[in-house]
PDB file of C-alpha atoms (C1' of nucleotides) in Angstrom:
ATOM      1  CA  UNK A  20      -2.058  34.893 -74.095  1.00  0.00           C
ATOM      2  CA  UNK A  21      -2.931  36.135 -70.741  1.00  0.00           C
ATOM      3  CA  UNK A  22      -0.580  33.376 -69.573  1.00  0.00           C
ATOM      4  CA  UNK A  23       2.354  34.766 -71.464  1.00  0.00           C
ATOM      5  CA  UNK A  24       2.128  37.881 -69.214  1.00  0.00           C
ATOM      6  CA  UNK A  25       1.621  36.086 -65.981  1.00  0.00           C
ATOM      7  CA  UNK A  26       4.637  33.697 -67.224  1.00  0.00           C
ATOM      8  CA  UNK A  27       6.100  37.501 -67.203  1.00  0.00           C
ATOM      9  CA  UNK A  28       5.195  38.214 -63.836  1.00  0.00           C
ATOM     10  CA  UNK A  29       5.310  35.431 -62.483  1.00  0.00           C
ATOM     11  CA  UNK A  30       9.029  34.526 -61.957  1.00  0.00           C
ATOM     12  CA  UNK A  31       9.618  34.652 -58.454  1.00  0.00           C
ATOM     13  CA  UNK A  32      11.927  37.978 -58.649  1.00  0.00           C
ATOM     14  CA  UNK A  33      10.402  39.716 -61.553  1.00  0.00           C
ATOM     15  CA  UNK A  34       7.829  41.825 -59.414  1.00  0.00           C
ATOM     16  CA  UNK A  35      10.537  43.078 -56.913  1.00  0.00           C
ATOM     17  CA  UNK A  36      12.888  43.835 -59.608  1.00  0.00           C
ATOM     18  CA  UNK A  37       9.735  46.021 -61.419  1.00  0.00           C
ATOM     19  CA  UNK A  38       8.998  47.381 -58.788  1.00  0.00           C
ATOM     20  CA  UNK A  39      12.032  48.760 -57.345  1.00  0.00           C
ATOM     21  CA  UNK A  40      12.702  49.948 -60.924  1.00  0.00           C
ATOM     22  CA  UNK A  41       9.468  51.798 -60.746  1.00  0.00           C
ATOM     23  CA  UNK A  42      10.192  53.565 -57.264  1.00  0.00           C
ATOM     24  CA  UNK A  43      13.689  54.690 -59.112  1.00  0.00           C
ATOM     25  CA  UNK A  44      11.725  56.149 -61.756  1.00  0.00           C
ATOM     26  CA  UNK A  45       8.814  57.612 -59.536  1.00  0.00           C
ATOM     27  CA  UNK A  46      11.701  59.294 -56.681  1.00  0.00           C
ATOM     28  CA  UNK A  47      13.564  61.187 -59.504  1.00  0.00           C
ATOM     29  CA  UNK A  48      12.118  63.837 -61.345  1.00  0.00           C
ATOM     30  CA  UNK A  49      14.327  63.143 -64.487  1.00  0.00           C
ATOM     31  CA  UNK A  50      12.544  65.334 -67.254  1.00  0.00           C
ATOM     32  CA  UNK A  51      13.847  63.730 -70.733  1.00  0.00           C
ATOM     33  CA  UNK A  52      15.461  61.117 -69.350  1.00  0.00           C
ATOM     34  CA  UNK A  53      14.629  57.973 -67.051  1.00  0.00           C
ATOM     35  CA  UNK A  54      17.091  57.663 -64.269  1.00  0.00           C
ATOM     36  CA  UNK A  55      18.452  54.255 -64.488  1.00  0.00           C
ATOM     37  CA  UNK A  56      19.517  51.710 -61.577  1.00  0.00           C
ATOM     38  CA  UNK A  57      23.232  50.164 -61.961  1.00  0.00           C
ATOM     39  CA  UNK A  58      23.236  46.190 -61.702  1.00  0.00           C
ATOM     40  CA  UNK A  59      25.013  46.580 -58.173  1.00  0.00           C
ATOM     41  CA  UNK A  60      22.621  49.161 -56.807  1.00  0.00           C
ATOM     42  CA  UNK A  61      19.465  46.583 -57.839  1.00  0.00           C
ATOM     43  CA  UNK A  62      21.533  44.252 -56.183  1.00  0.00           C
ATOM     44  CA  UNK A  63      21.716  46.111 -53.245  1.00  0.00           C
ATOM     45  CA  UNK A  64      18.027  47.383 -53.225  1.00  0.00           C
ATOM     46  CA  UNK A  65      16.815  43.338 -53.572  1.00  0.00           C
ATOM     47  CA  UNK A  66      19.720  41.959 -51.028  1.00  0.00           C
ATOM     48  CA  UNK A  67      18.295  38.205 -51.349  1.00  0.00           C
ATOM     49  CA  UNK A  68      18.204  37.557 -54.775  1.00  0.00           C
ATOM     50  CA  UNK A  69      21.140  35.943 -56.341  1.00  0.00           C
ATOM     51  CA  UNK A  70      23.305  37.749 -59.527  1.00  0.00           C
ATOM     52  CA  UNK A  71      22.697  34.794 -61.437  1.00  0.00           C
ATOM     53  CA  UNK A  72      18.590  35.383 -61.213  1.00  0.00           C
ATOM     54  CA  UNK A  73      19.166  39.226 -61.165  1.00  0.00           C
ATOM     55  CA  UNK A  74      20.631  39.110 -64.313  1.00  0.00           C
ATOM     56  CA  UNK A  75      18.671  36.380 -65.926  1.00  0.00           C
ATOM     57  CA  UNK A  76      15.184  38.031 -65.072  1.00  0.00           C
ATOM     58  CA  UNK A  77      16.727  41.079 -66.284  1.00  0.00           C
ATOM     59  CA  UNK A  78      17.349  39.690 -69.629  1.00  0.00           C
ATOM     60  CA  UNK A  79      14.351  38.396 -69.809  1.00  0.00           C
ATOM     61  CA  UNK A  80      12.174  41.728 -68.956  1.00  0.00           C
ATOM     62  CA  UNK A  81      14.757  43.490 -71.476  1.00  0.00           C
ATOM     63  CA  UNK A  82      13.696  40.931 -74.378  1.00  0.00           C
ATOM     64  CA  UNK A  83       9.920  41.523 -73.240  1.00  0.00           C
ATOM     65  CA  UNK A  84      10.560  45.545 -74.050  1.00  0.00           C
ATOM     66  CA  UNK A  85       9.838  46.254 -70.357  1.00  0.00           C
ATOM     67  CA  UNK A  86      13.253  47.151 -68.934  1.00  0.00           C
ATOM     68  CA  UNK A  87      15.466  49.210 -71.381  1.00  0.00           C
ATOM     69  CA  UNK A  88      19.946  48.348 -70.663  1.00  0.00           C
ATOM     70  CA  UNK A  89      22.575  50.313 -71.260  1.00  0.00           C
ATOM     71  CA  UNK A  90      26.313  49.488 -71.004  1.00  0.00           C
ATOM     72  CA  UNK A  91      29.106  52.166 -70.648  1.00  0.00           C
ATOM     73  CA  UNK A  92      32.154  50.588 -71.759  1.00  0.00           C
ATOM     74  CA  UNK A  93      34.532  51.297 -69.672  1.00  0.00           C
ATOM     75  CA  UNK A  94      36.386  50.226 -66.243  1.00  0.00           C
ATOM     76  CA  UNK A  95      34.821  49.226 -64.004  1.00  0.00           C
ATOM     77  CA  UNK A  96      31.980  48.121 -65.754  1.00  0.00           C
ATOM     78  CA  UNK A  97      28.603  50.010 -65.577  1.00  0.00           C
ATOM     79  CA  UNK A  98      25.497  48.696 -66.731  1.00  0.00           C
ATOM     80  CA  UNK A  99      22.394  50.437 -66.368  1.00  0.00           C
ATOM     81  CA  UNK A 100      18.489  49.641 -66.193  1.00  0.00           C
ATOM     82  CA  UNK A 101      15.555  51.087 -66.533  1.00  0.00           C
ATOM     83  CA  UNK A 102      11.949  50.632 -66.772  1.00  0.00           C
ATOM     84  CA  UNK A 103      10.241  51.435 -69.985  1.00  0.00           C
ATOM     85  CA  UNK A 104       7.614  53.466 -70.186  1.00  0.00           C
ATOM     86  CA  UNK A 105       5.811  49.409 -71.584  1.00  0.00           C
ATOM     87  CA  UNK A 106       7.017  48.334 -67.868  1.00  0.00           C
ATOM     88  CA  UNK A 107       5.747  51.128 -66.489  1.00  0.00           C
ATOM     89  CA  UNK A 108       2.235  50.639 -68.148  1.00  0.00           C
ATOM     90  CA  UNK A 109       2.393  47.445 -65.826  1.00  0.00           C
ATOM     91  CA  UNK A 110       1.683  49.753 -62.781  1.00  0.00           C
ATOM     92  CA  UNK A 111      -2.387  49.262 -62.664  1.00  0.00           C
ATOM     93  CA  UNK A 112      -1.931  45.563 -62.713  1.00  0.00           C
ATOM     94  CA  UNK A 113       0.287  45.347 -60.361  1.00  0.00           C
ATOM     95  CA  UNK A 114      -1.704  47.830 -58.102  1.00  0.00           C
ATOM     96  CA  UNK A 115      -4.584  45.714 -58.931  1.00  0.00           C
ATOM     97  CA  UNK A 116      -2.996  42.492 -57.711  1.00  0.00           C
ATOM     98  CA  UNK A 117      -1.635  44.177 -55.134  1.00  0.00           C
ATOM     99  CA  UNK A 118      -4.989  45.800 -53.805  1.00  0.00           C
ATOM    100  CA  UNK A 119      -6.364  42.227 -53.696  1.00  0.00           C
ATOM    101  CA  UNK A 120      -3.532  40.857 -51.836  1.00  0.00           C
ATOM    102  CA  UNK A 121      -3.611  43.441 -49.457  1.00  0.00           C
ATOM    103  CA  UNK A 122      -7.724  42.651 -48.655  1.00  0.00           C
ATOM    104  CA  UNK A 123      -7.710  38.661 -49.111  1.00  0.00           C
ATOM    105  CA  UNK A 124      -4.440  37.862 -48.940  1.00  0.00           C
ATOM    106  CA  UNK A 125      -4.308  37.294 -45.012  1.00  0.00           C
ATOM    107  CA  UNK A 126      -6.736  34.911 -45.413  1.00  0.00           C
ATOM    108  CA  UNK A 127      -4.782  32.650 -47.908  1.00  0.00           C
ATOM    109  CA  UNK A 128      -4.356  29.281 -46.789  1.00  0.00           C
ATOM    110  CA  UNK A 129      -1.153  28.572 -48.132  1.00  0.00           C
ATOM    111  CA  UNK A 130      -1.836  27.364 -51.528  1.00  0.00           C
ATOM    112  CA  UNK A 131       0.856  25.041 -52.205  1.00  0.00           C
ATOM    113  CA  UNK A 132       1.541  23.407 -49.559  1.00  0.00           C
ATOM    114  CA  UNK A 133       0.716  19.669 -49.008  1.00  0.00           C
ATOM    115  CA  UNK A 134      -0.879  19.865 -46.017  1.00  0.00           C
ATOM    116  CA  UNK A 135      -3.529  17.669 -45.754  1.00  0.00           C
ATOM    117  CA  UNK A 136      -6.674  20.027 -45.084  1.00  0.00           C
ATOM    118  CA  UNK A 137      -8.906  18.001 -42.573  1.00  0.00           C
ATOM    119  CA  UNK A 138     -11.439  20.778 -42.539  1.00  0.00           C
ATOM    120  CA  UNK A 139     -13.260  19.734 -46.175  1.00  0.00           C
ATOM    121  CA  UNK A 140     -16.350  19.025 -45.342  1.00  0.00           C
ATOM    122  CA  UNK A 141     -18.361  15.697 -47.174  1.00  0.00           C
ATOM    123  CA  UNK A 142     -21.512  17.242 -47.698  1.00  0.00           C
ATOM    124  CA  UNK A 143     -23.694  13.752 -48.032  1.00  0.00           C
ATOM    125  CA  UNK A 144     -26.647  14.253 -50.002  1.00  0.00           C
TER     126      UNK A 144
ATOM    127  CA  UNK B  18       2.594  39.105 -50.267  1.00  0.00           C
ATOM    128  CA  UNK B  19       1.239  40.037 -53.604  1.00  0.00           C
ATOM    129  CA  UNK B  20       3.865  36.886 -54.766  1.00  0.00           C
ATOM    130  CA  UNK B  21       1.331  34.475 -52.728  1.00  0.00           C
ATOM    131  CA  UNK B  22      -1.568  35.639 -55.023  1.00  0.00           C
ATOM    132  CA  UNK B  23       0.760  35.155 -57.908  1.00  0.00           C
ATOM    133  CA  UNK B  24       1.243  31.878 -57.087  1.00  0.00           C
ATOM    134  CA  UNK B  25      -1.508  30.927 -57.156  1.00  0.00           C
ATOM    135  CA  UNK B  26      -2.729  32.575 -60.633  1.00  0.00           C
ATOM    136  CA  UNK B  27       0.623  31.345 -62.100  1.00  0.00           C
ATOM    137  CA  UNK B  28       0.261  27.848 -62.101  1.00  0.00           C
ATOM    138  CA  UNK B  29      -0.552  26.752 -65.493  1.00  0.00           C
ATOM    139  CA  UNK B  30      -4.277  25.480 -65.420  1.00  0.00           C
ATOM    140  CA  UNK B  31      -5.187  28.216 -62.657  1.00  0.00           C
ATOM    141  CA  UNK B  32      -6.533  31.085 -65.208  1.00  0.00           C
ATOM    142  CA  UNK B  33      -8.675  28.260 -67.398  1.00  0.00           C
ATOM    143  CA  UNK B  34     -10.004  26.824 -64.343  1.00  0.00           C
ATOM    144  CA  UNK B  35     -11.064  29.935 -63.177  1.00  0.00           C
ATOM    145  CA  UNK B  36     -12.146  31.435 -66.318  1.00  0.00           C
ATOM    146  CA  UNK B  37     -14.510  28.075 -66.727  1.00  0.00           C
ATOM    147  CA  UNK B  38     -15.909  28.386 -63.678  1.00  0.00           C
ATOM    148  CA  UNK B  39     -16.546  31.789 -63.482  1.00  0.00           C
ATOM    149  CA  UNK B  40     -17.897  31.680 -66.949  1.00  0.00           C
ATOM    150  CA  UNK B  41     -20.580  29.148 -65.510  1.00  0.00           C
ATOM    151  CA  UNK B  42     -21.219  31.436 -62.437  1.00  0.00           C
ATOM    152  CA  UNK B  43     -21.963  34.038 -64.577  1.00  0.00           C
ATOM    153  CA  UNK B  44     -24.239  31.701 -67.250  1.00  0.00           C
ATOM    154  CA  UNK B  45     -26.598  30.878 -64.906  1.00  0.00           C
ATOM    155  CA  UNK B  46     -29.454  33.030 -63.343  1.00  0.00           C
ATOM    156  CA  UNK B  47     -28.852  30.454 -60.059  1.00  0.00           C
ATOM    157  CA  UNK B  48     -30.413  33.162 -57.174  1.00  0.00           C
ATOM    158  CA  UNK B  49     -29.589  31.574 -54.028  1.00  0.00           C
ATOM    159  CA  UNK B  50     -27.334  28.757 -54.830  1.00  0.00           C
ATOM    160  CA  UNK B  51     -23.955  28.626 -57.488  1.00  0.00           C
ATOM    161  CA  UNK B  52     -24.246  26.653 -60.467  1.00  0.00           C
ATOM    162  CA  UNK B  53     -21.612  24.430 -59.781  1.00  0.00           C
ATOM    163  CA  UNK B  54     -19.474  21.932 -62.377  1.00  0.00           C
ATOM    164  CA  UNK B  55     -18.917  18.648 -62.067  1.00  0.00           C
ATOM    165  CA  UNK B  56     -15.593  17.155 -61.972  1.00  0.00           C
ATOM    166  CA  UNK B  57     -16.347  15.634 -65.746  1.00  0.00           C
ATOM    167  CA  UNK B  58     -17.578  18.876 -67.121  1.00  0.00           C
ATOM    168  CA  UNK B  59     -14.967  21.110 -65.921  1.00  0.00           C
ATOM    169  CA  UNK B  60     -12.527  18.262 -67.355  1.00  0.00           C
ATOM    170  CA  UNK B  61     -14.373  18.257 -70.543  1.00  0.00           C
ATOM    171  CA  UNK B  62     -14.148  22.550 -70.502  1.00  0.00           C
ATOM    172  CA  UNK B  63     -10.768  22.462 -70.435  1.00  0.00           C
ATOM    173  CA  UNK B  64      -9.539  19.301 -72.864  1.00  0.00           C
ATOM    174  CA  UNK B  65      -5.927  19.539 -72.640  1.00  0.00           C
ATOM    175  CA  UNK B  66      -5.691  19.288 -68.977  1.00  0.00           C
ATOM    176  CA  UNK B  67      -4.867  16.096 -67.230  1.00  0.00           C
ATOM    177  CA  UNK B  68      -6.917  14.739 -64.536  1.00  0.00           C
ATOM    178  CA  UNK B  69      -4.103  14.670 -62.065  1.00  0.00           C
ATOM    179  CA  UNK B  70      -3.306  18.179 -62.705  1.00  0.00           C
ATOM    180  CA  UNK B  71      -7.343  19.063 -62.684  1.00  0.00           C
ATOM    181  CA  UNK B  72      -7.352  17.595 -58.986  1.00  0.00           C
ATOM    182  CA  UNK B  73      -4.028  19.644 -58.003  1.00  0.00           C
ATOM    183  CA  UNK B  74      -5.393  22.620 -58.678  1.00  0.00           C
ATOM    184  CA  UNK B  75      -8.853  22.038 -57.685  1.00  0.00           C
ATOM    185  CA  UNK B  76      -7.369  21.548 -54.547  1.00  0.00           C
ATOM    186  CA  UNK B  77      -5.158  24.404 -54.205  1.00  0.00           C
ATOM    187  CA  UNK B  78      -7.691  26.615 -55.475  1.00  0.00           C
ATOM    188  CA  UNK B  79     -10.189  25.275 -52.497  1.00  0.00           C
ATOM    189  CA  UNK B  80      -7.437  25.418 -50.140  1.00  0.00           C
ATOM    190  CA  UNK B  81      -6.926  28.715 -50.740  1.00  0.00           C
ATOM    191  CA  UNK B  82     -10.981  29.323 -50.753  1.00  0.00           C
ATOM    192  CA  UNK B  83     -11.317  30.284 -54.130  1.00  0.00           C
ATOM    193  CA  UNK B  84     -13.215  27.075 -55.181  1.00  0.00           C
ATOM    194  CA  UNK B  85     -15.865  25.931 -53.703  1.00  0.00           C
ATOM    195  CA  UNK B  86     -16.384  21.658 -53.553  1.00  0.00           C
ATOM    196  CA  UNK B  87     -19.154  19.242 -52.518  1.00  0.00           C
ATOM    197  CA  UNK B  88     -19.410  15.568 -52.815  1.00  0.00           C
ATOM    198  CA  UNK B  89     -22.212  13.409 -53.250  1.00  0.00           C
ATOM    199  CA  UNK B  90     -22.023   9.939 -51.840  1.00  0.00           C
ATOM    200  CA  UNK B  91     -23.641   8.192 -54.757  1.00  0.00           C
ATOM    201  CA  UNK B  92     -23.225   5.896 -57.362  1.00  0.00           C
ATOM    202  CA  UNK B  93     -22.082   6.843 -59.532  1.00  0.00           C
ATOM    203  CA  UNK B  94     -19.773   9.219 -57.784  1.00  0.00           C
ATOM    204  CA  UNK B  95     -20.926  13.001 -58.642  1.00  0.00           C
ATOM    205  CA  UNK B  96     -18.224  16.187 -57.285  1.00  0.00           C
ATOM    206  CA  UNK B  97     -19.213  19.694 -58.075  1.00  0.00           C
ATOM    207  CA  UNK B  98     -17.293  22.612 -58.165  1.00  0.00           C
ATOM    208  CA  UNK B  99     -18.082  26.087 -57.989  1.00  0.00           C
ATOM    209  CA  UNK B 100     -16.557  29.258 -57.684  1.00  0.00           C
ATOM    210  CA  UNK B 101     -16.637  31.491 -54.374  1.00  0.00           C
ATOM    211  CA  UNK B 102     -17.030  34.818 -54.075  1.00  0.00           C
ATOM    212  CA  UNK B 103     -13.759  35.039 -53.076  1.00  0.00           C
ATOM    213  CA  UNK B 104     -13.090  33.462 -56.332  1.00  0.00           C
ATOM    214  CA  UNK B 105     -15.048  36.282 -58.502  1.00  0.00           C
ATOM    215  CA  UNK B 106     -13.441  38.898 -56.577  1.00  0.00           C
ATOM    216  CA  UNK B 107     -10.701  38.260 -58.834  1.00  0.00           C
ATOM    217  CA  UNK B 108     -12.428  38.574 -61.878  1.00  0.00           C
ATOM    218  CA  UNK B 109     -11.175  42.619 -62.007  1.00  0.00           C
ATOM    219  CA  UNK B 110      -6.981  41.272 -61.570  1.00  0.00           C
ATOM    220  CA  UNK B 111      -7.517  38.666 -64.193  1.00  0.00           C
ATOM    221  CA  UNK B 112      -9.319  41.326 -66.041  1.00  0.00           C
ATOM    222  CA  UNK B 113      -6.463  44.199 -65.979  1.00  0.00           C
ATOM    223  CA  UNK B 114      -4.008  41.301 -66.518  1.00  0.00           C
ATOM    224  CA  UNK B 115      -6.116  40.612 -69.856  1.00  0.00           C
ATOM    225  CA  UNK B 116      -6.805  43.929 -70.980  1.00  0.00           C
ATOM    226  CA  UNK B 117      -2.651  44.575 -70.725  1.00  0.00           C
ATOM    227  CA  UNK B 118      -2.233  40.814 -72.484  1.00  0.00           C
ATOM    228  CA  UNK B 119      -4.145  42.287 -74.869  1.00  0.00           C
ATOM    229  CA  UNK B 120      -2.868  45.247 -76.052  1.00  0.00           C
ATOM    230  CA  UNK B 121       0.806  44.662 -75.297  1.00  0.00           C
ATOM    231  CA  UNK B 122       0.731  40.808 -75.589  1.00  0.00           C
ATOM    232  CA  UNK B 123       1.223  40.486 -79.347  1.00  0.00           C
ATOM    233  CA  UNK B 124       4.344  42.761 -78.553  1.00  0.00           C
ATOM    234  CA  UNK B 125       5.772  40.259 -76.067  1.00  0.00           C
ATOM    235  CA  UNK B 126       8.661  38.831 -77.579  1.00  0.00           C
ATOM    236  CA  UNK B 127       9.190  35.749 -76.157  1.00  0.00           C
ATOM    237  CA  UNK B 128      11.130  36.104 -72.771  1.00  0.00           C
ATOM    238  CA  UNK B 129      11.295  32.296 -71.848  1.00  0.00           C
ATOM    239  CA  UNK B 130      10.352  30.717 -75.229  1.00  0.00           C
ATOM    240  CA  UNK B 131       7.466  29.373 -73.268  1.00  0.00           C
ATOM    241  CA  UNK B 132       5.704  28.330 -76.182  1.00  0.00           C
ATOM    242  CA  UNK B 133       1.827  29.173 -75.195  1.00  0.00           C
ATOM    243  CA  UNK B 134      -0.338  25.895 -76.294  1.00  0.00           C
ATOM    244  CA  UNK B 135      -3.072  26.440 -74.573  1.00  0.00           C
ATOM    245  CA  UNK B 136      -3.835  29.566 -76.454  1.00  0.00           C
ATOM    246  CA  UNK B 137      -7.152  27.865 -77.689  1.00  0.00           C
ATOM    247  CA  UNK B 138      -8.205  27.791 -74.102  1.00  0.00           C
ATOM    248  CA  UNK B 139      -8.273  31.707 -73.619  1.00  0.00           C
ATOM    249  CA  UNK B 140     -11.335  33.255 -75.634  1.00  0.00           C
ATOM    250  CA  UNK B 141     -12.446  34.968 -72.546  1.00  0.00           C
ATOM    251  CA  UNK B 142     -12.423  38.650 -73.207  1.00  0.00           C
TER     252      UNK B 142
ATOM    253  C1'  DC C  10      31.804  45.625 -61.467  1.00  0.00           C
ATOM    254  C1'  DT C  11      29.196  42.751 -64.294  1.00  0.00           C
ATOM    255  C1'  DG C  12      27.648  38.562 -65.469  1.00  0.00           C
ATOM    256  C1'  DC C  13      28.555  34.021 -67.688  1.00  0.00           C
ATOM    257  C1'  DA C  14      29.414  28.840 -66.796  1.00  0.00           C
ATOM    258  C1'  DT C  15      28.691  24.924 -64.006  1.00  0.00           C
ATOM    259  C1'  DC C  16      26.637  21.855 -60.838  1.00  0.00           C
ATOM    260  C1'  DC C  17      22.744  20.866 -57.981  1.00  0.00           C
ATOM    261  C1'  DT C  18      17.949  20.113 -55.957  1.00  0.00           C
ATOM    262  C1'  DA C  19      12.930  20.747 -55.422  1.00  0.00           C
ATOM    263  C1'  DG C  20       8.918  21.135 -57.522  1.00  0.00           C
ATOM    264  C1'  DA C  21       5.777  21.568 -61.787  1.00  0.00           C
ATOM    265  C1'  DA C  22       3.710  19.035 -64.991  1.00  0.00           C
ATOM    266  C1'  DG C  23       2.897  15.078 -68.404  1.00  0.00           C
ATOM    267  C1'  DA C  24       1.762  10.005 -69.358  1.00  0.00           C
ATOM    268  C1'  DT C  25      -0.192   5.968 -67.942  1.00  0.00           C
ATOM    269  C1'  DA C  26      -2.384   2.588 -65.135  1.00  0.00           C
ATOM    270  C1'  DC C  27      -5.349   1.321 -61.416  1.00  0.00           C
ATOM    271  C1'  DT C  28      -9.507   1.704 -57.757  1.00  0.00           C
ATOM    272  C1'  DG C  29     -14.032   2.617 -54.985  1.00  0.00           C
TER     273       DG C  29
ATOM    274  C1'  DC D  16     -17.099   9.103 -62.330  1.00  0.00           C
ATOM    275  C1'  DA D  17     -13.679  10.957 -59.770  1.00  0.00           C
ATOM    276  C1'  DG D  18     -10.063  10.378 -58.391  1.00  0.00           C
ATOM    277  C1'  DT D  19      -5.108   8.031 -56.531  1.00  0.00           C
ATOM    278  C1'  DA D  20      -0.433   6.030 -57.597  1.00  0.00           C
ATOM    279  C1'  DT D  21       3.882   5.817 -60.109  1.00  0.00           C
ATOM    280  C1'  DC D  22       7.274   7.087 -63.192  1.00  0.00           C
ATOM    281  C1'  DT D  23       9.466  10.425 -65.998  1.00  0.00           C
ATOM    282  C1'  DT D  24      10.848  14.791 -67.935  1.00  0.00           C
ATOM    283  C1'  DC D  25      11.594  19.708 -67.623  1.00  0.00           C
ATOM    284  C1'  DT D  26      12.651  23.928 -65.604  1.00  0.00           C
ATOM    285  C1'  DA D  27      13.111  27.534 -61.827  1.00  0.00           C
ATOM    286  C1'  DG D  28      16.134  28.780 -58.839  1.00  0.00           C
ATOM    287  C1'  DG D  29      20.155  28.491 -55.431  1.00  0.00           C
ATOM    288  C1'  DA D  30      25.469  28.011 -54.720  1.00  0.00           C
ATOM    289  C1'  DT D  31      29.375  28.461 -56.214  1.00  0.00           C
ATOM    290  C1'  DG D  32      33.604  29.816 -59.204  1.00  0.00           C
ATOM    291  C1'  DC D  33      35.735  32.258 -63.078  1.00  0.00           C
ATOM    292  C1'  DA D  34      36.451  36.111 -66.697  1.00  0.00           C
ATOM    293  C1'  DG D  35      36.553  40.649 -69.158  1.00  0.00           C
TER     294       DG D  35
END
DNA sequence: CTGCATCCTAGAAGATACTG
DNA sequence: CAGTATCTTCTAGGATGCAG
């Protein structure tokens, strides 16, 4: 089930969206109450990603308990996010991913990509 | 950057391959030299897998240095695999990532109905 | 402002068959 | 034994446009 949480993480937008919504809860010293992000201002704090993935990896965090929504009905719209204090418990993975990145991840030949590595060496025998 | 270590974690068979590998690493009292896995065994280790699939990821994984490979020219055909150091070094991410799976997994309701089959691969805690 | 609906493409991954 | 080679299906993700 350690695959269920990568599948989690995983999604190409879900760790800038966590993380931003991290920094928002870190930079404001909100005592009883988590300050929350409107949909436009994660928008604007992840410029590249498109409203249709925004909202769909928000959903999806939501259903996973890590991002908590609230909509104030009224015009214009506002809709609200936050990280939960279950998102937030994400922080030491994250850090630990991130602290391995930082020291081997230069030296990651892209994974993915097809090109045909020459330098394999045929060790025969 | 910590999305290029993702990547290559997130890819389905990634974590079992690992996992099997390092699990042999670790069985073995081998002092100078890895006890490595042949293609068969690491194939038989992990059932559900497909061979075409096993090779992918092999690869990527050794592109990306975290597998180690050598061939002998032989009949019949013998290809060992083993993991780098590079490769252990992840052991402590794949750890946190299981420790969190496993306290908050059970909680995880399902955020892409990606239904998990290869549950029965994952006894490595 | 928020976010759903629709169409689209690239890549992930499975099944199966074949080869040195 | 250790792979390639196809063929097929499925989904992530981008580009719109529309609606409450």
């Amino acid at each position: 089930m350690i695959c269920a949480t990568l599948d989690l993480i995983a999604n190409k937008w879900a760790v800038p969206i966590i993380l931003t919504l991290a920094r928002a809860r870190a930079a404001s010293p909100a005592p009883n109450g988590v300050p929350p992000l409107r949909f436009s201002e994660l928008s604007r704090a992840i410029p590249l990603i498109t409203q249709k993935e925004l909202t769909k990896q928000l959903r999806a965090l939501e259903t996973a308990g890590l991002v908590g929504r609230r909509v104030h009905a009224a015009v214009p719209p506002k809709v609200e996010y936050w990280l939960t204090d279950l998102g937030l418990s994400l922080r030491p993975v994250l850090d630990e991913l991130g602290k391995w990145a930082a020291k081997n991840g230069p030296r990651l030949a892209r994974p993915n990509s097809k090109q045909a590595d020459s330098a394999r060496q045929e060790a025969a025998e």
